[in-house]
Amino acid sequence: MRVDAVTLFQSMIDSPLSESIVGRAREEGFLELGFVNPRDFTENRHRTVDGKPYGGGTGMVMMAEPVYRALKTVRKKNSVVILLTPKGRRFDQALALELAKKKHLIFICGHYEGIDERVTPLADMELSIGDYVLTGGEPAAVAVIDAVTRLIPGVLRKEDATVNETFTDGLIEAPHYTRPGVWRGQKVPEALLSGNHKLIAEWRRAQAQELTGKAKSASAVKKKPAVRRKNFK
Ligand code: ADE
C-alpha cells in the first residue's frame, strides 16, 4: 500500500512510524510512506502557509492553496483522500479494515486552528480519532496509519493475530498472561494452564463476551473507570 501525508511537520509522522511493526512493514515494502509539505508550494518570499482567521479569533488558519497544490502532486485516480479533523467520522476497526484494502491513501493534516474550510471538498472523507482536540492532524494520521498497516496481509507474522483479536469479531479480546504463573500473588486463570485447547477456547470466548457486555454497558452510562487500581504485594 502507498500512503502519502500532506503535512507541515513530516517528522511527527515519519518518526513514530519508523519503529516496531510499522517500521518493519516499511522496510519490507508492505507500506510505502511519502510526504509532501504545503510550504514547498507557497509563492511568497516568507513561504507563509497560514493566515489570520476572517471574522477574527485566536490562532492561525492554514491557507487552502498550498494544501491544494501539495495534494495535486500526489493524488491519483485510485487515491482515497482523508482529511483529519475532530469533526470527522469517528475512526474504528471496521473502517481500518476497509482502508487496508485500498491501494493509495492520502492524509491531509491540518495544524494550528485547522485548514481553510474550502479544502474540505477535496477530501473523500473527514476523519476523527476521538472527541478531543490535538495540536494537529499528524498524531491522528499516525494512529490511523498504524491501525491500517497491521491489517495489510503479511505485516503481522501470525495469520490469526489479526483475525482472533479485539474488535475484529465485534468482541473485546480475552485477557493475556505470560510467565510467571504467579506474579505478586496474582495467579494465571486455571483454564489457560489446562493444556486443553477446547477449554481454553471456551474460556476465552466467555471472557470476551463478558468484557464486551461490561464495556458496552459501562460506556452507555459513561461510568467506565479509566484504571482500576490495585494494591500490589
Ligand atoms: N485534529 C485535531 N484533533 C483531531 C482529532 N481528534 N482527530 C483527527 N484530527 C484531529
Tab-separated table of C-alpha atoms and ligand atoms in Angstrom:
chain	number	residue	atom	x	y	z
A	1	MET	CA	0.000	0.000	0.000
A	2	ARG	CA	1.096	3.561	-0.668
A	3	VAL	CA	0.330	6.312	1.839
A	4	ASP	CA	1.118	9.994	1.421
A	5	ALA	CA	0.759	12.644	4.076
A	6	VAL	CA	0.242	16.311	3.304
A	7	THR	CA	1.857	17.888	6.352
A	8	LEU	CA	3.967	20.800	7.564
A	9	PHE	CA	5.527	18.508	10.183
A	10	GLN	CA	6.799	15.377	8.465
A	11	SER	CA	8.817	14.045	11.402
A	12	MET	CA	5.728	13.951	13.639
A	13	ILE	CA	4.527	11.106	11.392
A	14	ASP	CA	7.744	9.702	9.962
A	15	SER	CA	9.475	9.196	13.296
A	16	PRO	CA	6.819	7.182	15.208
A	17	LEU	CA	6.097	5.134	12.099
A	18	SER	CA	9.767	4.146	11.766
A	19	GLU	CA	9.620	1.921	14.851
A	20	SER	CA	8.437	-1.593	15.593
A	21	ILE	CA	5.941	-3.370	13.341
A	22	VAL	CA	5.156	-0.434	11.047
A	23	GLY	CA	8.858	0.397	10.706
A	24	ARG	CA	9.468	-3.190	9.589
A	25	ALA	CA	6.466	-3.066	7.239
A	26	ARG	CA	8.064	-0.040	5.571
A	27	GLU	CA	11.450	-1.728	5.295
A	28	GLU	CA	9.849	-4.821	3.779
A	29	GLY	CA	7.812	-2.827	1.280
A	30	PHE	CA	4.304	-3.564	2.620
A	31	LEU	CA	3.912	0.152	3.268
A	32	GLU	CA	5.411	2.934	1.178
A	33	LEU	CA	5.091	6.193	3.082
A	34	GLY	CA	5.654	9.544	1.385
A	35	PHE	CA	5.350	13.169	2.460
A	36	VAL	CA	4.517	16.414	0.777
A	37	ASN	CA	4.898	19.774	2.500
A	38	PRO	CA	2.495	22.622	1.634
A	39	ARG	CA	5.329	25.041	2.485
A	40	ASP	CA	7.084	23.914	-0.706
A	41	PHE	CA	4.100	25.216	-2.703
A	42	THR	CA	3.949	28.804	-1.495
A	43	GLU	CA	4.706	31.725	-3.773
A	44	ASN	CA	5.596	34.398	-1.246
A	45	ARG	CA	9.146	35.163	-0.081
A	46	HIS	CA	8.445	34.092	3.500
A	47	ARG	CA	6.857	30.808	2.415
A	48	THR	CA	3.817	31.654	4.531
A	49	VAL	CA	1.274	28.852	4.835
A	50	ASP	CA	-1.158	30.374	7.318
A	51	GLY	CA	-3.167	33.487	7.918
A	52	LYS	CA	-5.392	35.183	10.470
A	53	PRO	CA	-8.977	33.945	10.537
A	54	TYR	CA	-11.583	36.080	8.754
A	55	GLY	CA	-14.030	37.429	11.295
A	56	GLY	CA	-11.359	37.472	13.994
A	57	GLY	CA	-10.462	34.979	16.658
A	58	THR	CA	-7.394	33.383	18.086
A	59	GLY	CA	-4.809	31.289	16.274
A	60	MET	CA	-3.890	30.939	12.634
A	61	VAL	CA	-5.586	29.076	9.807
A	62	MET	CA	-3.741	27.117	7.119
A	63	MET	CA	-4.292	28.593	3.658
A	64	ALA	CA	-6.070	26.471	1.088
A	65	GLU	CA	-3.830	26.997	-1.962
A	66	PRO	CA	-0.544	25.440	-0.690
A	67	VAL	CA	-2.517	22.417	0.580
A	68	TYR	CA	-4.322	22.127	-2.757
A	69	ARG	CA	-1.078	22.275	-4.746
A	70	ALA	CA	0.673	19.793	-2.450
A	71	LEU	CA	-2.238	17.374	-2.754
A	72	LYS	CA	-2.274	17.706	-6.529
A	73	THR	CA	1.279	16.351	-6.768
A	74	VAL	CA	0.367	13.039	-5.090
A	75	ARG	CA	-3.305	12.487	-5.928
A	76	LYS	CA	-4.094	9.742	-8.450
A	77	LYS	CA	-7.326	8.251	-9.769
A	78	ASN	CA	-7.401	5.498	-7.134
A	79	SER	CA	-6.360	7.674	-4.171
A	80	VAL	CA	-8.591	7.929	-1.119
A	81	VAL	CA	-8.116	11.399	0.357
A	82	ILE	CA	-8.691	11.670	4.106
A	83	LEU	CA	-8.874	14.981	5.916
A	84	LEU	CA	-8.098	14.634	9.621
A	85	THR	CA	-10.302	16.788	11.798
A	86	PRO	CA	-12.073	16.421	15.153
A	87	LYS	CA	-15.393	16.998	13.357
A	88	GLY	CA	-14.928	13.991	11.083
A	89	ARG	CA	-16.399	10.497	11.170
A	90	ARG	CA	-15.072	8.544	14.130
A	91	PHE	CA	-12.304	6.114	13.146
A	92	ASP	CA	-12.865	2.500	14.193
A	93	GLN	CA	-11.689	-1.032	13.425
A	94	ALA	CA	-14.327	-1.568	10.730
A	95	LEU	CA	-13.024	1.450	8.830
A	96	ALA	CA	-9.415	0.316	9.372
A	97	LEU	CA	-10.320	-2.974	7.659
A	98	GLU	CA	-11.915	-1.098	4.767
A	99	LEU	CA	-8.944	1.252	4.345
A	100	ALA	CA	-6.473	-1.659	4.488
A	101	LYS	CA	-7.902	-2.834	1.136
A	102	LYS	CA	-7.090	0.434	-0.658
A	103	LYS	CA	-4.070	0.955	-2.916
A	104	HIS	CA	-3.369	4.572	-2.025
A	105	LEU	CA	-4.343	6.702	0.960
A	106	ILE	CA	-3.587	10.407	1.308
A	107	PHE	CA	-3.878	12.096	4.697
A	108	ILE	CA	-4.267	15.851	4.884
A	109	CYS	CA	-3.065	17.108	8.249
A	110	GLY	CA	-4.218	20.477	9.478
A	111	HIS	CA	-2.243	22.353	12.086
A	112	TYR	CA	-2.796	25.485	14.159
A	113	GLU	CA	-6.548	26.189	14.200
A	114	GLY	CA	-7.124	23.947	11.179
A	115	ILE	CA	-7.290	24.444	7.428
A	116	ASP	CA	-9.408	26.878	5.420
A	117	GLU	CA	-12.818	25.183	5.183
A	118	ARG	CA	-12.742	25.408	1.377
A	119	VAL	CA	-10.307	22.469	1.141
A	120	THR	CA	-12.933	20.097	2.583
A	121	PRO	CA	-14.453	19.215	-0.822
A	122	LEU	CA	-11.014	17.950	-1.933
A	123	ALA	CA	-11.335	15.051	0.520
A	124	ASP	CA	-13.246	11.796	0.176
A	125	MET	CA	-13.825	11.703	3.918
A	126	GLU	CA	-13.248	13.677	7.083
A	127	LEU	CA	-11.921	11.518	9.889
A	128	SER	CA	-11.568	11.982	13.651
A	129	ILE	CA	-9.794	9.667	16.075
A	130	GLY	CA	-11.864	10.823	19.049
A	131	ASP	CA	-13.675	13.634	20.753
A	132	TYR	CA	-10.673	15.684	21.794
A	133	VAL	CA	-8.569	18.292	20.055
A	134	LEU	CA	-4.990	17.505	19.084
A	135	THR	CA	-2.349	20.062	18.093
A	136	GLY	CA	-2.791	18.890	14.509
A	137	GLY	CA	-3.822	16.031	12.285
A	138	GLU	CA	-0.384	14.387	12.484
A	139	PRO	CA	-0.861	12.297	15.653
A	140	ALA	CA	-4.249	11.236	14.277
A	141	ALA	CA	-2.625	10.193	10.974
A	142	VAL	CA	-0.106	8.111	12.943
A	143	ALA	CA	-2.912	6.276	14.770
A	144	VAL	CA	-4.856	5.582	11.571
A	145	ILE	CA	-1.806	4.513	9.531
A	146	ASP	CA	-0.686	2.229	12.370
A	147	ALA	CA	-4.094	0.551	12.681
A	148	VAL	CA	-4.366	0.103	8.899
A	149	THR	CA	-0.797	-1.115	8.295
A	150	ARG	CA	-1.040	-4.025	10.727
A	151	LEU	CA	-4.059	-5.276	8.758
A	152	ILE	CA	-2.160	-5.486	5.465
A	153	PRO	CA	-1.751	-9.227	4.753
A	154	GLY	CA	1.789	-10.330	5.622
A	155	VAL	CA	2.579	-7.483	8.025
A	156	LEU	CA	1.793	-9.498	11.137
A	157	ARG	CA	3.636	-12.767	11.095
A	158	LYS	CA	0.919	-14.897	12.645
A	159	GLU	CA	-2.056	-15.028	10.321
A	160	ASP	CA	-4.580	-15.304	13.173
A	161	ALA	CA	-3.110	-12.381	15.079
A	162	THR	CA	-5.415	-10.067	13.160
A	163	VAL	CA	-8.357	-12.476	12.955
A	164	ASN	CA	-8.643	-13.512	16.594
A	165	GLU	CA	-8.268	-10.179	18.118
A	166	THR	CA	-10.021	-7.328	19.801
A	167	PHE	CA	-12.849	-5.757	17.777
A	168	THR	CA	-12.482	-7.788	14.574
A	169	ASP	CA	-15.368	-10.075	15.518
A	170	GLY	CA	-17.071	-7.326	17.472
A	171	LEU	CA	-15.842	-8.632	20.826
A	172	ILE	CA	-13.105	-7.300	23.054
A	173	GLU	CA	-10.321	-9.856	23.283
A	174	ALA	CA	-9.851	-12.082	26.334
A	175	PRO	CA	-7.008	-11.014	28.632
A	176	HIS	CA	-3.485	-12.320	28.024
A	177	TYR	CA	-0.962	-13.710	30.512
A	178	THR	CA	2.659	-14.814	30.300
A	179	ARG	CA	5.292	-16.085	32.715
A	180	PRO	CA	5.463	-16.312	35.685
A	181	GLY	CA	2.337	-18.308	36.589
A	182	VAL	CA	2.016	-16.399	39.836
A	183	TRP	CA	3.031	-12.766	39.818
A	184	ARG	CA	2.974	-10.836	43.079
A	185	GLY	CA	0.216	-13.014	44.403
A	186	GLN	CA	-1.885	-12.938	41.218
A	187	LYS	CA	-2.457	-16.292	39.520
A	188	VAL	CA	-2.955	-17.018	35.823
A	189	PRO	CA	-6.530	-18.339	35.323
A	190	GLU	CA	-6.710	-22.118	35.718
A	191	ALA	CA	-8.233	-22.740	32.266
A	192	LEU	CA	-5.165	-21.296	30.499
A	193	LEU	CA	-2.866	-23.731	32.317
A	194	SER	CA	-5.034	-26.766	31.485
A	195	GLY	CA	-3.446	-27.555	28.127
A	196	ASN	CA	-6.991	-28.363	26.951
A	197	HIS	CA	-7.464	-26.350	23.723
A	198	LYS	CA	-11.236	-26.671	23.749
A	199	LEU	CA	-11.473	-25.482	27.337
A	200	ILE	CA	-9.095	-22.600	26.622
A	201	ALA	CA	-11.115	-21.521	23.576
A	202	GLU	CA	-14.345	-21.659	25.624
A	203	TRP	CA	-12.780	-19.665	28.450
A	204	ARG	CA	-11.535	-17.012	26.018
A	205	ARG	CA	-14.891	-16.760	24.295
A	206	ALA	CA	-16.725	-16.398	27.612
A	207	GLN	CA	-14.249	-13.743	28.776
A	208	ALA	CA	-14.585	-11.855	25.515
A	209	GLN	CA	-18.363	-11.909	25.740
A	210	GLU	CA	-18.323	-10.797	29.352
A	211	LEU	CA	-15.830	-7.998	28.700
A	212	THR	CA	-17.786	-6.777	25.693
A	213	GLY	CA	-21.020	-6.738	27.663
A	214	LYS	CA	-19.359	-4.879	30.509
A	215	ALA	CA	-17.624	-2.398	28.233
A	216	LYS	CA	-20.840	-1.662	26.347
A	217	SER	CA	-22.962	-1.104	29.440
A	218	ALA	CA	-20.170	0.894	31.112
A	219	SER	CA	-19.765	3.211	28.162
A	220	ALA	CA	-23.527	3.527	27.814
A	221	VAL	CA	-23.721	5.067	31.266
A	222	LYS	CA	-20.316	6.751	30.836
A	223	LYS	CA	-19.064	5.391	34.119
A	224	LYS	CA	-16.263	3.147	32.983
A	225	PRO	CA	-13.226	3.917	35.126
A	226	ALA	CA	-10.045	4.755	33.232
A	227	VAL	CA	-7.999	2.493	35.532
A	228	ARG	CA	-8.749	0.027	38.266
A	229	ARG	CA	-6.027	0.471	40.824
A	230	LYS	CA	-4.940	-2.433	42.938
A	231	ASN	CA	-2.522	-2.627	45.828
A	232	PHE	CA	0.410	-4.811	44.879
A	233	LYS	CA	2.014	-7.219	47.294
B	1	ADE	N1	-7.009	17.149	14.513
B	1	ADE	C1	-7.117	17.687	15.739
B	1	ADE	N2	-7.775	16.889	16.573
B	1	ADE	C2	-8.098	15.763	15.853
B	1	ADE	C3	-8.784	14.569	16.160
B	1	ADE	N3	-9.299	14.331	17.361
B	1	ADE	N4	-8.924	13.652	15.175
B	1	ADE	C4	-8.430	13.895	13.948
B	1	ADE	N5	-7.784	15.004	13.604
B	1	ADE	C5	-7.604	15.943	14.550
